[in-house]
């Protein structure tokens, strides 16, 4: 097939294209745009190359020589940093495990009849509210020895209990042997406190206010001993004979 293209026209066409670009390149803005474009392309290519190289870099796990020489044997445990190199930052770490810690309220047993239907949360709240009275009476610190030695109560649970069941059981003088005068005096007045007697003596008043079952509702002038049961009267007779305060 014969080539019909005219060589002269081809030369003229290339000359026209060359003149066009020459005139275009002579403009200042075209030079600046061209240079900026080439720089942007070069930066993009370089960034793409670095990213590709980083993402495809082979990963290796480095194990220290000391660590490799002392592997952990299956079936053993590291306790408090044992088995670690001396220069390991975790060698002196001590992990303390606390067991039996709970936010649940105290379980109260043997509480007074007046609060027997209260929940543990209600008893906790009431004891917390009345604990300030303990430091305001001379009886609390003295009678506490009674709770510890005679009743085995060493926490705040005593504030929800009666010292003696003087409304249910008739006691003898032997039952009160070894008690301090303050404990005997408190035991006698507990019989009055159960019936809402409001004590004029500030020490006694503050002492019984430590107990959450105590409700001072009857003034001395309005109080009648006729409220006492036969059991309580017999126990009062014994305690009156023993009371030296």
Tab-separated table of C-alpha atoms in Angstrom:
chain	number	residue	atom	x	y	z
A	1	UNK	CA	0.000	0.000	0.000
A	2	UNK	CA	1.406	3.375	-1.041
A	3	UNK	CA	2.023	6.019	1.662
A	4	UNK	CA	-0.050	9.068	0.635
A	5	UNK	CA	1.198	11.364	3.445
A	6	UNK	CA	2.940	14.556	2.241
A	7	UNK	CA	6.328	14.981	3.991
A	8	UNK	CA	6.127	18.718	3.597
A	9	UNK	CA	2.813	18.889	5.418
A	10	UNK	CA	4.146	16.715	8.232
A	11	UNK	CA	7.089	19.089	8.711
A	12	UNK	CA	4.765	22.092	8.709
A	13	UNK	CA	2.546	20.428	11.294
A	14	UNK	CA	5.451	19.726	13.649
A	15	UNK	CA	6.705	23.273	13.140
A	16	UNK	CA	3.296	24.653	14.111
A	17	UNK	CA	3.190	22.464	17.228
A	18	UNK	CA	6.703	23.564	18.192
A	19	UNK	CA	5.826	27.249	17.743
A	20	UNK	CA	2.664	26.759	19.832
A	21	UNK	CA	4.556	25.258	22.774
A	22	UNK	CA	7.292	27.862	22.435
A	23	UNK	CA	4.755	30.676	22.727
A	24	UNK	CA	3.057	28.845	25.614
A	25	UNK	CA	6.341	28.260	27.471
A	26	UNK	CA	7.194	31.951	27.081
A	27	UNK	CA	4.380	32.818	29.468
A	28	UNK	CA	5.637	33.044	33.155
A	29	UNK	CA	2.601	31.331	34.701
A	30	UNK	CA	2.934	28.300	32.442
A	31	UNK	CA	6.516	27.716	33.557
A	32	UNK	CA	5.528	27.955	37.238
A	33	UNK	CA	2.539	25.640	36.820
A	34	UNK	CA	4.625	23.123	34.935
A	35	UNK	CA	7.376	23.061	37.578
A	36	UNK	CA	4.851	22.786	40.443
A	37	UNK	CA	3.058	19.983	38.654
A	38	UNK	CA	6.257	18.033	38.137
A	39	UNK	CA	7.233	18.500	41.800
A	40	UNK	CA	3.798	17.283	42.973
A	41	UNK	CA	4.041	14.222	40.789
A	42	UNK	CA	7.543	13.446	42.095
A	43	UNK	CA	6.444	13.826	45.763
A	44	UNK	CA	3.416	11.596	45.180
A	45	UNK	CA	5.509	8.884	43.580
A	46	UNK	CA	8.062	9.040	46.420
A	47	UNK	CA	5.339	8.860	49.100
A	48	UNK	CA	3.713	5.895	47.384
A	49	UNK	CA	7.044	4.096	47.204
A	50	UNK	CA	7.824	4.664	50.904
A	51	UNK	CA	4.347	3.557	51.997
A	52	UNK	CA	4.506	0.413	49.933
A	53	UNK	CA	7.951	-0.390	51.282
A	54	UNK	CA	6.880	0.117	54.913
A	55	UNK	CA	3.714	-1.987	54.696
A	56	UNK	CA	5.493	-4.836	52.994
A	57	UNK	CA	8.576	-4.887	55.233
A	58	UNK	CA	9.110	-8.395	56.717
A	59	UNK	CA	8.329	-8.541	60.462
A	60	UNK	CA	10.599	-10.361	62.879
A	61	UNK	CA	10.334	-11.178	66.589
A	62	UNK	CA	13.477	-10.330	68.497
A	63	UNK	CA	14.248	-12.519	71.512
A	64	UNK	CA	16.989	-11.462	73.886
A	65	UNK	CA	19.817	-13.901	74.406
A	66	UNK	CA	19.149	-14.087	78.164
A	67	UNK	CA	15.458	-14.677	77.586
A	68	UNK	CA	16.216	-17.436	75.097
A	69	UNK	CA	18.589	-19.125	77.511
A	70	UNK	CA	15.930	-19.284	80.259
A	71	UNK	CA	12.619	-20.336	78.673
A	72	UNK	CA	9.553	-20.828	80.851
A	73	UNK	CA	8.993	-24.526	81.410
A	74	UNK	CA	5.451	-25.684	80.812
A	75	UNK	CA	3.564	-26.308	84.025
A	76	UNK	CA	5.445	-23.653	86.044
A	77	UNK	CA	4.396	-20.126	86.975
A	78	UNK	CA	6.304	-16.923	87.497
A	79	UNK	CA	5.555	-15.490	90.927
A	80	UNK	CA	6.528	-11.944	91.933
A	81	UNK	CA	9.033	-11.641	89.101
A	82	UNK	CA	10.852	-14.925	89.799
A	83	UNK	CA	12.488	-16.438	86.743
A	84	UNK	CA	13.101	-13.045	85.113
A	85	UNK	CA	16.581	-11.585	84.464
A	86	UNK	CA	17.844	-9.286	87.226
A	87	UNK	CA	17.921	-6.336	84.852
A	88	UNK	CA	14.361	-6.955	83.661
A	89	UNK	CA	12.127	-4.008	84.711
A	90	UNK	CA	9.436	-6.461	85.853
A	91	UNK	CA	11.790	-8.528	88.029
A	92	UNK	CA	10.768	-6.713	91.233
A	93	UNK	CA	7.056	-6.446	90.430
A	94	UNK	CA	4.862	-7.862	93.205
A	95	UNK	CA	1.303	-8.785	92.315
A	96	UNK	CA	-1.019	-8.793	95.314
A	97	UNK	CA	-4.249	-10.753	95.080
A	98	UNK	CA	-6.967	-9.676	97.498
A	99	UNK	CA	-9.646	-12.244	98.160
A	100	UNK	CA	-12.899	-12.020	100.005
A	101	UNK	CA	-13.405	-8.271	99.521
A	102	UNK	CA	-17.055	-7.455	99.018
A	103	UNK	CA	-19.216	-4.379	98.989
A	104	UNK	CA	-22.185	-6.322	100.370
A	105	UNK	CA	-23.589	-5.160	103.736
A	106	UNK	CA	-22.751	-6.924	107.018
A	107	UNK	CA	-24.875	-9.944	107.875
A	108	UNK	CA	-26.432	-9.194	111.271
A	109	UNK	CA	-27.565	-11.993	113.592
A	110	UNK	CA	-29.039	-11.899	117.078
A	111	UNK	CA	-30.429	-8.399	116.610
A	112	UNK	CA	-32.981	-6.888	118.956
A	113	UNK	CA	-36.647	-7.626	118.343
A	114	UNK	CA	-37.264	-3.955	117.590
A	115	UNK	CA	-35.119	-4.138	114.434
A	116	UNK	CA	-35.530	-7.818	113.583
A	117	UNK	CA	-37.449	-7.027	110.384
A	118	UNK	CA	-34.917	-4.455	109.155
A	119	UNK	CA	-32.711	-5.240	106.194
A	120	UNK	CA	-28.924	-5.350	106.577
A	121	UNK	CA	-28.713	-2.124	104.577
A	122	UNK	CA	-31.134	-0.366	106.949
A	123	UNK	CA	-29.208	-1.585	110.000
A	124	UNK	CA	-25.927	-0.416	108.461
A	125	UNK	CA	-27.361	3.035	107.773
A	126	UNK	CA	-28.846	3.397	111.266
A	127	UNK	CA	-25.616	2.315	112.978
A	128	UNK	CA	-23.632	4.789	110.894
A	129	UNK	CA	-26.047	7.558	111.842
A	130	UNK	CA	-25.816	6.877	115.581
A	131	UNK	CA	-22.110	6.096	115.877
A	132	UNK	CA	-21.338	9.699	116.827
A	133	UNK	CA	-22.882	9.096	120.268
A	134	UNK	CA	-20.164	6.582	121.178
A	135	UNK	CA	-17.606	9.313	121.851
A	136	UNK	CA	-20.121	11.267	123.949
A	137	UNK	CA	-20.612	8.757	126.757
A	138	UNK	CA	-18.322	7.151	129.309
A	139	UNK	CA	-20.260	3.888	129.190
A	140	UNK	CA	-19.495	2.861	125.598
A	141	UNK	CA	-15.771	2.234	126.020
A	142	UNK	CA	-16.267	0.451	129.364
A	143	UNK	CA	-19.217	-1.705	128.286
A	144	UNK	CA	-17.437	-2.666	125.057
A	145	UNK	CA	-15.303	-5.054	127.090
A	146	UNK	CA	-18.562	-6.818	128.026
A	147	UNK	CA	-19.481	-7.256	124.378
A	148	UNK	CA	-16.058	-8.627	123.522
A	149	UNK	CA	-15.474	-10.916	126.503
A	150	UNK	CA	-19.012	-12.062	127.331
A	151	UNK	CA	-20.757	-11.928	123.964
A	152	UNK	CA	-17.864	-12.300	121.514
A	153	UNK	CA	-18.943	-9.239	119.539
A	154	UNK	CA	-15.975	-7.209	118.278
A	155	UNK	CA	-17.610	-5.001	115.637
A	156	UNK	CA	-20.463	-2.489	115.417
A	157	UNK	CA	-23.079	-5.255	115.530
A	158	UNK	CA	-23.522	-4.615	119.286
A	159	UNK	CA	-25.395	-1.428	118.403
A	160	UNK	CA	-28.224	-3.574	117.029
A	161	UNK	CA	-28.427	-5.963	119.998
A	162	UNK	CA	-29.602	-6.096	123.621
A	163	UNK	CA	-27.085	-6.665	126.400
A	164	UNK	CA	-29.380	-9.176	128.136
A	165	UNK	CA	-32.730	-10.805	127.373
A	166	UNK	CA	-34.242	-9.447	130.572
A	167	UNK	CA	-37.715	-9.488	129.032
A	168	UNK	CA	-37.588	-13.241	128.304
A	169	UNK	CA	-35.269	-14.842	130.871
A	170	UNK	CA	-34.987	-14.553	134.645
A	171	UNK	CA	-31.331	-14.135	135.580
A	172	UNK	CA	-29.469	-14.831	138.804
A	173	UNK	CA	-26.725	-12.822	140.481
A	174	UNK	CA	-24.207	-15.369	139.174
A	175	UNK	CA	-25.046	-14.356	135.603
A	176	UNK	CA	-23.632	-10.898	136.268
A	177	UNK	CA	-20.439	-11.941	138.048
A	178	UNK	CA	-17.276	-10.343	136.684
A	179	UNK	CA	-19.082	-7.397	135.114
A	180	UNK	CA	-17.907	-3.852	135.765
A	181	UNK	CA	-20.171	-1.519	137.782
A	182	UNK	CA	-20.843	0.418	134.547
A	183	UNK	CA	-21.986	-2.735	132.749
A	184	UNK	CA	-24.339	-3.700	135.588
A	185	UNK	CA	-25.739	-0.141	135.731
A	186	UNK	CA	-26.251	-0.179	131.958
A	187	UNK	CA	-27.931	-3.601	132.090
A	188	UNK	CA	-30.413	-2.375	134.701
A	189	UNK	CA	-31.260	0.761	132.752
A	190	UNK	CA	-31.572	-1.225	129.534
A	191	UNK	CA	-34.859	-2.527	130.899
A	192	UNK	CA	-36.123	1.073	131.060
A	193	UNK	CA	-34.622	1.941	127.668
A	194	UNK	CA	-36.570	-0.827	125.964
A	195	UNK	CA	-39.781	0.881	126.977
A	196	UNK	CA	-38.712	4.250	125.546
A	197	UNK	CA	-37.590	5.882	128.814
A	198	UNK	CA	-35.868	9.201	128.041
A	199	UNK	CA	-32.933	9.498	130.455
A	200	UNK	CA	-32.132	12.781	132.160
A	201	UNK	CA	-28.575	11.605	132.760
A	202	UNK	CA	-26.719	12.692	129.621
A	203	UNK	CA	-24.203	9.841	129.770
A	204	UNK	CA	-26.946	7.236	129.919
A	205	UNK	CA	-28.956	9.008	127.222
A	206	UNK	CA	-25.975	9.141	124.845
A	207	UNK	CA	-25.073	5.549	125.634
A	208	UNK	CA	-28.473	4.169	124.713
A	209	UNK	CA	-28.651	6.426	121.670
A	210	UNK	CA	-25.770	4.293	120.361
A	211	UNK	CA	-28.290	1.457	120.051
A	212	UNK	CA	-30.456	1.645	116.957
A	213	UNK	CA	-33.383	-0.034	118.713
A	214	UNK	CA	-33.613	2.740	121.350
A	215	UNK	CA	-36.437	5.223	120.849
A	216	UNK	CA	-36.639	7.788	123.709
A	217	UNK	CA	-40.341	8.528	123.586
A	218	UNK	CA	-41.449	8.746	127.250
A	219	UNK	CA	-40.349	11.490	129.610
A	220	UNK	CA	-39.529	10.455	133.224
A	221	UNK	CA	-42.581	12.258	134.616
A	222	UNK	CA	-44.855	10.273	132.308
A	223	UNK	CA	-43.194	6.902	132.773
A	224	UNK	CA	-44.937	4.143	134.720
A	225	UNK	CA	-43.242	0.971	135.934
A	226	UNK	CA	-46.501	-0.843	135.348
A	227	UNK	CA	-45.255	-1.451	131.789
A	228	UNK	CA	-42.715	-3.971	133.129
A	229	UNK	CA	-43.516	-7.646	132.827
A	230	UNK	CA	-43.120	-10.038	135.762
A	231	UNK	CA	-39.845	-11.288	134.271
A	232	UNK	CA	-38.509	-7.751	133.960
A	233	UNK	CA	-39.494	-6.903	137.541
A	234	UNK	CA	-37.598	-9.928	138.902
A	235	UNK	CA	-34.513	-9.021	136.886
A	236	UNK	CA	-34.757	-5.405	138.082
A	237	UNK	CA	-34.793	-6.597	141.692
A	238	UNK	CA	-31.566	-8.558	141.154
A	239	UNK	CA	-29.826	-5.740	139.263
A	240	UNK	CA	-30.871	-3.140	141.828
A	241	UNK	CA	-29.129	-5.202	144.500
A	242	UNK	CA	-25.950	-5.471	142.377
A	243	UNK	CA	-25.923	-1.890	141.118
A	244	UNK	CA	-23.482	0.289	143.059
A	245	UNK	CA	-23.661	3.393	140.904
